[in-house]
Amino acid sequence: DADVTQTPRNRITKTGKRIMLECSQTKGHDRMYWYRQDPGLGLRLIYYSFDVKDINKGEISDGYSVSRQAQAKFSLSLESAIPNQTALYFCATSTGDNTEAFFGQGTRLTVV
Amino acid sequence: GQNIDQPTEMTATEGAIVQINCTYQTSGFNGLFWYQQHAGEAPTFLSYNVLDGLEEKGRFSSFLSRSKGYSYLLLKELQMKDSASYLCAVGLNTDKLIFGTGTRLQVFP
């Protein structure tokens, strides 16, 4: 079983719909991150959380919101999806202090 | 702002050596990471440098010069399975990890 699990793995949704991407981890890490990856743009940080009561905006948070329901769960929501949010989304965890990050397998989201 | 530059694509031959460069301008630098990402898969950790110098790990080595804002990843004895994207990332003192756009390496027989 994967240490960092993302659901769904693939999703096609219509413009204007609300969608939630979920991430759960069994690594016991406090820090969790959401990135999106677009061709030619690399991985860009959307939101990050250092513990259940701590949520921080990343480079590109507009149009997204997050919820840290527990140490092990960090969800990303698109309140009203738009086509330029079509991307590959990754959740990641770490222990902090600049240790390595562990990534989930990604969610490929297409907004039509 | 934060800026990380690396070449978009590189090609090399099986058995050869390839060096992938990364330059960065960031505030609050707290270490440099290299990740490998095969197409459609999650990035996986390769190396971490926080002090100047060379870190060797099997066929892979990573170098850092903080004064020059420069790092490279050296891959020796290239294998076909090394065809992947290599992501340079800077760890900031805010515990954020900022990525470059990645270098796609193609290894040919």
PDB file of C-alpha atoms in Angstrom:
ATOM      1  CA  ASP A   1       0.000   0.000   0.000  1.00  0.00           C
ATOM      2  CA  ALA A   2       1.177   3.500  -0.855  1.00  0.00           C
ATOM      3  CA  ASP A   3       2.260   5.731   2.028  1.00  0.00           C
ATOM      4  CA  VAL A   4       0.616   8.768   0.403  1.00  0.00           C
ATOM      5  CA  THR A   5      -2.679   8.031  -1.330  1.00  0.00           C
ATOM      6  CA  GLN A   6      -4.607  10.359  -3.588  1.00  0.00           C
ATOM      7  CA  THR A   7      -8.183   9.914  -4.734  1.00  0.00           C
ATOM      8  CA  PRO A   8      -9.437   9.998  -7.388  1.00  0.00           C
ATOM      9  CA  ARG A   9      -6.553   9.144  -9.730  1.00  0.00           C
ATOM     10  CA  ASN A  10      -8.355  10.563 -12.739  1.00  0.00           C
ATOM     11  CA  ARG A  11     -11.330  12.884 -12.988  1.00  0.00           C
ATOM     12  CA  ILE A  12     -13.146  14.711 -15.743  1.00  0.00           C
ATOM     13  CA  THR A  13     -15.485  17.455 -14.621  1.00  0.00           C
ATOM     14  CA  LYS A  14     -17.443  20.271 -16.178  1.00  0.00           C
ATOM     15  CA  THR A  15     -16.761  23.983 -15.888  1.00  0.00           C
ATOM     16  CA  GLY A  16     -18.439  25.469 -12.837  1.00  0.00           C
ATOM     17  CA  LYS A  17     -18.635  22.218 -10.870  1.00  0.00           C
ATOM     18  CA  ARG A  18     -17.209  21.835  -7.386  1.00  0.00           C
ATOM     19  CA  ILE A  19     -14.664  19.089  -6.977  1.00  0.00           C
ATOM     20  CA  MET A  20     -12.601  17.772  -4.094  1.00  0.00           C
ATOM     21  CA  LEU A  21      -9.299  15.938  -4.354  1.00  0.00           C
ATOM     22  CA  GLU A  22      -8.340  13.914  -1.330  1.00  0.00           C
ATOM     23  CA  CYS A  23      -4.994  12.958   0.128  1.00  0.00           C
ATOM     24  CA  SER A  24      -4.268  10.635   3.012  1.00  0.00           C
ATOM     25  CA  GLN A  25      -0.955   9.477   4.433  1.00  0.00           C
ATOM     26  CA  THR A  26       0.277   6.755   6.755  1.00  0.00           C
ATOM     27  CA  LYS A  27       3.751   8.211   7.263  1.00  0.00           C
ATOM     28  CA  GLY A  28       2.841  10.190  10.384  1.00  0.00           C
ATOM     29  CA  HIS A  29       4.205  13.417   8.899  1.00  0.00           C
ATOM     30  CA  ASP A  30       2.988  16.788  10.118  1.00  0.00           C
ATOM     31  CA  ARG A  31       3.650  18.696   6.909  1.00  0.00           C
ATOM     32  CA  MET A  32       1.430  18.238   3.866  1.00  0.00           C
ATOM     33  CA  TYR A  33       1.463  20.039   0.525  1.00  0.00           C
ATOM     34  CA  TRP A  34      -0.608  20.356  -2.641  1.00  0.00           C
ATOM     35  CA  TYR A  35       1.128  21.009  -5.976  1.00  0.00           C
ATOM     36  CA  ARG A  36      -0.079  21.202  -9.536  1.00  0.00           C
ATOM     37  CA  GLN A  37       2.076  20.237 -12.491  1.00  0.00           C
ATOM     38  CA  ASP A  38       1.666  21.657 -15.973  1.00  0.00           C
ATOM     39  CA  PRO A  39       3.853  20.970 -19.008  1.00  0.00           C
ATOM     40  CA  GLY A  40       6.665  23.520 -19.165  1.00  0.00           C
ATOM     41  CA  LEU A  41       5.798  25.013 -15.782  1.00  0.00           C
ATOM     42  CA  GLY A  42       6.950  22.346 -13.398  1.00  0.00           C
ATOM     43  CA  LEU A  43       5.473  21.768  -9.949  1.00  0.00           C
ATOM     44  CA  ARG A  44       3.845  24.820  -8.386  1.00  0.00           C
ATOM     45  CA  LEU A  45       2.790  25.026  -4.748  1.00  0.00           C
ATOM     46  CA  ILE A  46      -0.920  25.649  -4.145  1.00  0.00           C
ATOM     47  CA  TYR A  47      -1.321  25.273  -0.364  1.00  0.00           C
ATOM     48  CA  TYR A  48       0.613  23.762   2.491  1.00  0.00           C
ATOM     49  CA  SER A  49      -0.086  22.830   6.085  1.00  0.00           C
ATOM     50  CA  PHE A  50       2.307  22.267   8.972  1.00  0.00           C
ATOM     51  CA  ASP A  51      -0.280  20.800  11.308  1.00  0.00           C
ATOM     52  CA  VAL A  52      -4.043  20.484  11.672  1.00  0.00           C
ATOM     53  CA  LYS A  53      -4.467  24.120  12.753  1.00  0.00           C
ATOM     54  CA  ASP A  54      -2.047  25.610  10.247  1.00  0.00           C
ATOM     55  CA  ILE A  55      -2.925  26.362   6.613  1.00  0.00           C
ATOM     56  CA  ASN A  56      -0.806  28.522   4.305  1.00  0.00           C
ATOM     57  CA  LYS A  57      -1.193  29.782   0.762  1.00  0.00           C
ATOM     58  CA  GLY A  58       1.397  28.843  -1.800  1.00  0.00           C
ATOM     59  CA  GLU A  59       2.317  30.438  -5.112  1.00  0.00           C
ATOM     60  CA  ILE A  60      -1.008  29.850  -6.883  1.00  0.00           C
ATOM     61  CA  SER A  61      -3.829  29.539  -4.346  1.00  0.00           C
ATOM     62  CA  ASP A  62      -6.499  31.565  -6.191  1.00  0.00           C
ATOM     63  CA  GLY A  63      -9.460  29.374  -7.143  1.00  0.00           C
ATOM     64  CA  TYR A  64      -8.530  26.678  -4.617  1.00  0.00           C
ATOM     65  CA  SER A  65      -9.249  25.952  -0.969  1.00  0.00           C
ATOM     66  CA  VAL A  66      -8.007  23.253   1.389  1.00  0.00           C
ATOM     67  CA  SER A  67      -9.047  21.464   4.535  1.00  0.00           C
ATOM     68  CA  ARG A  68      -6.786  19.617   6.972  1.00  0.00           C
ATOM     69  CA  GLN A  69      -9.270  17.261   8.576  1.00  0.00           C
ATOM     70  CA  ALA A  70      -6.674  15.326  10.567  1.00  0.00           C
ATOM     71  CA  GLN A  71      -2.923  14.881  10.645  1.00  0.00           C
ATOM     72  CA  ALA A  72      -3.296  12.206   7.986  1.00  0.00           C
ATOM     73  CA  LYS A  73      -5.769  13.939   5.662  1.00  0.00           C
ATOM     74  CA  PHE A  74      -5.445  17.037   3.506  1.00  0.00           C
ATOM     75  CA  SER A  75      -8.099  17.829   0.880  1.00  0.00           C
ATOM     76  CA  LEU A  76      -7.974  20.274  -2.012  1.00  0.00           C
ATOM     77  CA  SER A  77     -11.193  21.802  -3.366  1.00  0.00           C
ATOM     78  CA  LEU A  78     -11.987  23.644  -6.529  1.00  0.00           C
ATOM     79  CA  GLU A  79     -15.152  25.580  -5.721  1.00  0.00           C
ATOM     80  CA  SER A  80     -16.007  26.331  -9.332  1.00  0.00           C
ATOM     81  CA  ALA A  81     -13.711  24.503 -11.728  1.00  0.00           C
ATOM     82  CA  ILE A  82     -12.445  26.238 -14.861  1.00  0.00           C
ATOM     83  CA  PRO A  83     -10.587  24.757 -17.858  1.00  0.00           C
ATOM     84  CA  ASN A  84      -7.204  26.284 -16.955  1.00  0.00           C
ATOM     85  CA  GLN A  85      -7.278  24.193 -13.771  1.00  0.00           C
ATOM     86  CA  THR A  86      -6.774  21.150 -15.959  1.00  0.00           C
ATOM     87  CA  ALA A  87      -3.506  19.713 -14.635  1.00  0.00           C
ATOM     88  CA  LEU A  88      -1.809  16.896 -12.764  1.00  0.00           C
ATOM     89  CA  TYR A  89      -2.177  17.445  -9.010  1.00  0.00           C
ATOM     90  CA  PHE A  90       0.205  16.018  -6.438  1.00  0.00           C
ATOM     91  CA  CYS A  91      -0.047  15.770  -2.696  1.00  0.00           C
ATOM     92  CA  ALA A  92       3.196  15.499  -0.719  1.00  0.00           C
ATOM     93  CA  THR A  93       4.249  15.048   2.903  1.00  0.00           C
ATOM     94  CA  SER A  94       7.429  15.636   4.875  1.00  0.00           C
ATOM     95  CA  THR A  95       8.702  15.770   8.432  1.00  0.00           C
ATOM     96  CA  GLY A  96       9.916  19.319   7.851  1.00  0.00           C
ATOM     97  CA  ASP A  97      13.349  20.835   8.465  1.00  0.00           C
ATOM     98  CA  ASN A  98      14.024  20.418   4.765  1.00  0.00           C
ATOM     99  CA  THR A  99      13.854  16.659   4.719  1.00  0.00           C
ATOM    100  CA  GLU A 100      12.735  14.899   1.577  1.00  0.00           C
ATOM    101  CA  ALA A 101       9.124  15.108   0.470  1.00  0.00           C
ATOM    102  CA  PHE A 102       7.093  12.000  -0.338  1.00  0.00           C
ATOM    103  CA  PHE A 103       4.583  12.326  -3.148  1.00  0.00           C
ATOM    104  CA  GLY A 104       1.294  10.643  -3.875  1.00  0.00           C
ATOM    105  CA  GLN A 105       0.693   9.097  -7.298  1.00  0.00           C
ATOM    106  CA  GLY A 106      -1.110  12.165  -8.559  1.00  0.00           C
ATOM    107  CA  THR A 107      -4.623  13.067  -9.700  1.00  0.00           C
ATOM    108  CA  ARG A 108      -5.110  13.908 -13.345  1.00  0.00           C
ATOM    109  CA  LEU A 109      -7.935  16.459 -13.490  1.00  0.00           C
ATOM    110  CA  THR A 110      -9.557  17.592 -16.710  1.00  0.00           C
ATOM    111  CA  VAL A 111     -12.058  20.440 -16.709  1.00  0.00           C
ATOM    112  CA  VAL A 112     -14.182  20.607 -19.848  1.00  0.00           C
TER     113      VAL A 112
ATOM    114  CA  GLY B   1      11.056  36.512  -6.040  1.00  0.00           C
ATOM    115  CA  GLN B   2      12.195  32.951  -6.396  1.00  0.00           C
ATOM    116  CA  ASN B   3      13.715  31.703  -9.628  1.00  0.00           C
ATOM    117  CA  ILE B   4      15.108  28.291 -10.539  1.00  0.00           C
ATOM    118  CA  ASP B   5      16.505  27.553 -14.013  1.00  0.00           C
ATOM    119  CA  GLN B   6      17.411  24.246 -15.597  1.00  0.00           C
ATOM    120  CA  PRO B   7      17.584  23.068 -19.221  1.00  0.00           C
ATOM    121  CA  THR B   8      14.337  21.822 -20.705  1.00  0.00           C
ATOM    122  CA  GLU B   9      15.676  18.742 -22.459  1.00  0.00           C
ATOM    123  CA  MET B  10      18.876  16.727 -22.747  1.00  0.00           C
ATOM    124  CA  THR B  11      19.840  13.592 -24.612  1.00  0.00           C
ATOM    125  CA  ALA B  12      22.605  11.099 -23.920  1.00  0.00           C
ATOM    126  CA  THR B  13      23.771   7.628 -24.867  1.00  0.00           C
ATOM    127  CA  GLU B  14      23.537   4.506 -22.759  1.00  0.00           C
ATOM    128  CA  GLY B  15      26.717   4.034 -20.727  1.00  0.00           C
ATOM    129  CA  ALA B  16      27.705   7.707 -20.943  1.00  0.00           C
ATOM    130  CA  ILE B  17      27.859  10.436 -18.293  1.00  0.00           C
ATOM    131  CA  VAL B  18      25.478  13.397 -18.231  1.00  0.00           C
ATOM    132  CA  GLN B  19      25.458  16.543 -16.109  1.00  0.00           C
ATOM    133  CA  ILE B  20      22.218  18.437 -15.497  1.00  0.00           C
ATOM    134  CA  ASN B  21      22.725  21.990 -14.279  1.00  0.00           C
ATOM    135  CA  CYS B  22      20.488  24.096 -12.071  1.00  0.00           C
ATOM    136  CA  THR B  23      20.861  27.745 -11.114  1.00  0.00           C
ATOM    137  CA  TYR B  24      18.735  29.493  -8.553  1.00  0.00           C
ATOM    138  CA  GLN B  25      18.011  32.900  -7.068  1.00  0.00           C
ATOM    139  CA  THR B  26      15.981  32.561  -3.898  1.00  0.00           C
ATOM    140  CA  SER B  27      15.631  34.177  -0.521  1.00  0.00           C
ATOM    141  CA  GLY B  28      15.899  32.054   2.593  1.00  0.00           C
ATOM    142  CA  PHE B  29      17.859  29.198   0.982  1.00  0.00           C
ATOM    143  CA  ASN B  30      17.965  26.108   3.149  1.00  0.00           C
ATOM    144  CA  GLY B  31      19.104  23.307   0.878  1.00  0.00           C
ATOM    145  CA  LEU B  32      18.805  21.962  -2.641  1.00  0.00           C
ATOM    146  CA  PHE B  33      17.033  18.773  -3.702  1.00  0.00           C
ATOM    147  CA  TRP B  34      17.013  16.674  -6.835  1.00  0.00           C
ATOM    148  CA  TYR B  35      14.035  14.499  -7.700  1.00  0.00           C
ATOM    149  CA  GLN B  36      13.479  12.004 -10.503  1.00  0.00           C
ATOM    150  CA  GLN B  37      10.096  11.740 -12.181  1.00  0.00           C
ATOM    151  CA  HIS B  38       9.173   9.134 -14.775  1.00  0.00           C
ATOM    152  CA  ALA B  39       6.380  10.092 -17.146  1.00  0.00           C
ATOM    153  CA  GLY B  40       2.990   9.983 -15.443  1.00  0.00           C
ATOM    154  CA  GLU B  41       4.463   9.019 -12.082  1.00  0.00           C
ATOM    155  CA  ALA B  42       5.214  10.747  -8.795  1.00  0.00           C
ATOM    156  CA  PRO B  43       8.551  12.476  -8.209  1.00  0.00           C
ATOM    157  CA  THR B  44      10.984  10.462  -6.098  1.00  0.00           C
ATOM    158  CA  PHE B  45      13.845  11.833  -4.005  1.00  0.00           C
ATOM    159  CA  LEU B  46      17.392  11.506  -5.324  1.00  0.00           C
ATOM    160  CA  SER B  47      19.644  13.811  -3.312  1.00  0.00           C
ATOM    161  CA  TYR B  48      19.930  16.724  -0.909  1.00  0.00           C
ATOM    162  CA  ASN B  49      22.761  19.247  -0.560  1.00  0.00           C
ATOM    163  CA  VAL B  50      22.879  21.922   2.107  1.00  0.00           C
ATOM    164  CA  LEU B  51      26.644  22.497   2.249  1.00  0.00           C
ATOM    165  CA  ASP B  52      28.975  23.267  -0.642  1.00  0.00           C
ATOM    166  CA  GLY B  53      30.554  20.299  -2.345  1.00  0.00           C
ATOM    167  CA  LEU B  54      29.813  16.963  -3.909  1.00  0.00           C
ATOM    168  CA  GLU B  55      27.514  14.275  -2.527  1.00  0.00           C
ATOM    169  CA  GLU B  56      27.886  10.859  -4.132  1.00  0.00           C
ATOM    170  CA  LYS B  57      25.291   8.133  -4.049  1.00  0.00           C
ATOM    171  CA  GLY B  58      26.001   5.218  -6.353  1.00  0.00           C
ATOM    172  CA  ARG B  59      25.740   6.258 -10.006  1.00  0.00           C
ATOM    173  CA  PHE B  60      24.299   9.638  -9.041  1.00  0.00           C
ATOM    174  CA  SER B  61      26.189  12.616  -7.585  1.00  0.00           C
ATOM    175  CA  SER B  62      25.012  16.113  -6.755  1.00  0.00           C
ATOM    176  CA  PHE B  63      27.081  19.260  -6.352  1.00  0.00           C
ATOM    177  CA  LEU B  64      26.252  22.573  -4.706  1.00  0.00           C
ATOM    178  CA  SER B  65      27.888  26.014  -4.716  1.00  0.00           C
ATOM    179  CA  ARG B  66      25.857  28.356  -2.540  1.00  0.00           C
ATOM    180  CA  SER B  67      27.909  31.431  -3.421  1.00  0.00           C
ATOM    181  CA  LYS B  68      27.198  30.877  -7.124  1.00  0.00           C
ATOM    182  CA  GLY B  69      23.603  29.742  -6.696  1.00  0.00           C
ATOM    183  CA  TYR B  70      24.477  26.650  -8.696  1.00  0.00           C
ATOM    184  CA  SER B  71      23.975  22.920  -8.498  1.00  0.00           C
ATOM    185  CA  TYR B  72      24.369  19.991 -10.824  1.00  0.00           C
ATOM    186  CA  LEU B  73      23.264  16.372 -10.905  1.00  0.00           C
ATOM    187  CA  LEU B  74      25.751  13.951 -12.433  1.00  0.00           C
ATOM    188  CA  LEU B  75      24.529  10.624 -13.743  1.00  0.00           C
ATOM    189  CA  LYS B  76      27.170   8.010 -14.593  1.00  0.00           C
ATOM    190  CA  GLU B  77      26.927   4.752 -16.554  1.00  0.00           C
ATOM    191  CA  LEU B  78      23.593   5.801 -17.974  1.00  0.00           C
ATOM    192  CA  GLN B  79      20.910   3.159 -18.352  1.00  0.00           C
ATOM    193  CA  MET B  80      17.749   3.238 -20.432  1.00  0.00           C
ATOM    194  CA  LYS B  81      15.698   3.384 -17.227  1.00  0.00           C
ATOM    195  CA  ASP B  82      17.326   6.751 -16.415  1.00  0.00           C
ATOM    196  CA  SER B  83      15.144   8.327 -19.104  1.00  0.00           C
ATOM    197  CA  ALA B  84      12.986  10.612 -16.977  1.00  0.00           C
ATOM    198  CA  SER B  85      12.556  14.207 -15.880  1.00  0.00           C
ATOM    199  CA  TYR B  86      14.938  15.526 -13.247  1.00  0.00           C
ATOM    200  CA  LEU B  87      13.585  18.222 -10.989  1.00  0.00           C
ATOM    201  CA  CYS B  88      15.768  20.708  -9.150  1.00  0.00           C
ATOM    202  CA  ALA B  89      14.091  22.099  -6.022  1.00  0.00           C
ATOM    203  CA  VAL B  90      15.135  24.627  -3.409  1.00  0.00           C
ATOM    204  CA  GLY B  91      14.139  24.255   0.220  1.00  0.00           C
ATOM    205  CA  LEU B  92      13.398  27.574   1.860  1.00  0.00           C
ATOM    206  CA  ASN B  93      13.775  28.439   5.517  1.00  0.00           C
ATOM    207  CA  THR B  94       9.976  28.611   5.663  1.00  0.00           C
ATOM    208  CA  ASP B  95       9.924  24.861   5.006  1.00  0.00           C
ATOM    209  CA  LYS B  96       8.494  25.411   1.527  1.00  0.00           C
ATOM    210  CA  LEU B  97       9.918  23.480  -1.397  1.00  0.00           C
ATOM    211  CA  ILE B  98      10.072  25.380  -4.711  1.00  0.00           C
ATOM    212  CA  PHE B  99      10.659  23.465  -7.943  1.00  0.00           C
ATOM    213  CA  GLY B 100      12.284  24.290 -11.241  1.00  0.00           C
ATOM    214  CA  THR B 101      10.510  23.306 -14.439  1.00  0.00           C
ATOM    215  CA  GLY B 102      12.464  20.074 -14.772  1.00  0.00           C
ATOM    216  CA  THR B 103      14.902  18.635 -17.325  1.00  0.00           C
ATOM    217  CA  ARG B 104      13.640  15.830 -19.514  1.00  0.00           C
ATOM    218  CA  LEU B 105      16.483  13.371 -20.154  1.00  0.00           C
ATOM    219  CA  GLN B 106      16.283  10.869 -22.979  1.00  0.00           C
ATOM    220  CA  VAL B 107      18.802   8.030 -23.019  1.00  0.00           C
ATOM    221  CA  PHE B 108      19.391   6.330 -26.366  1.00  0.00           C
ATOM    222  CA  PRO B 109      20.935   2.907 -26.998  1.00  0.00           C
TER     223      PRO B 109
END
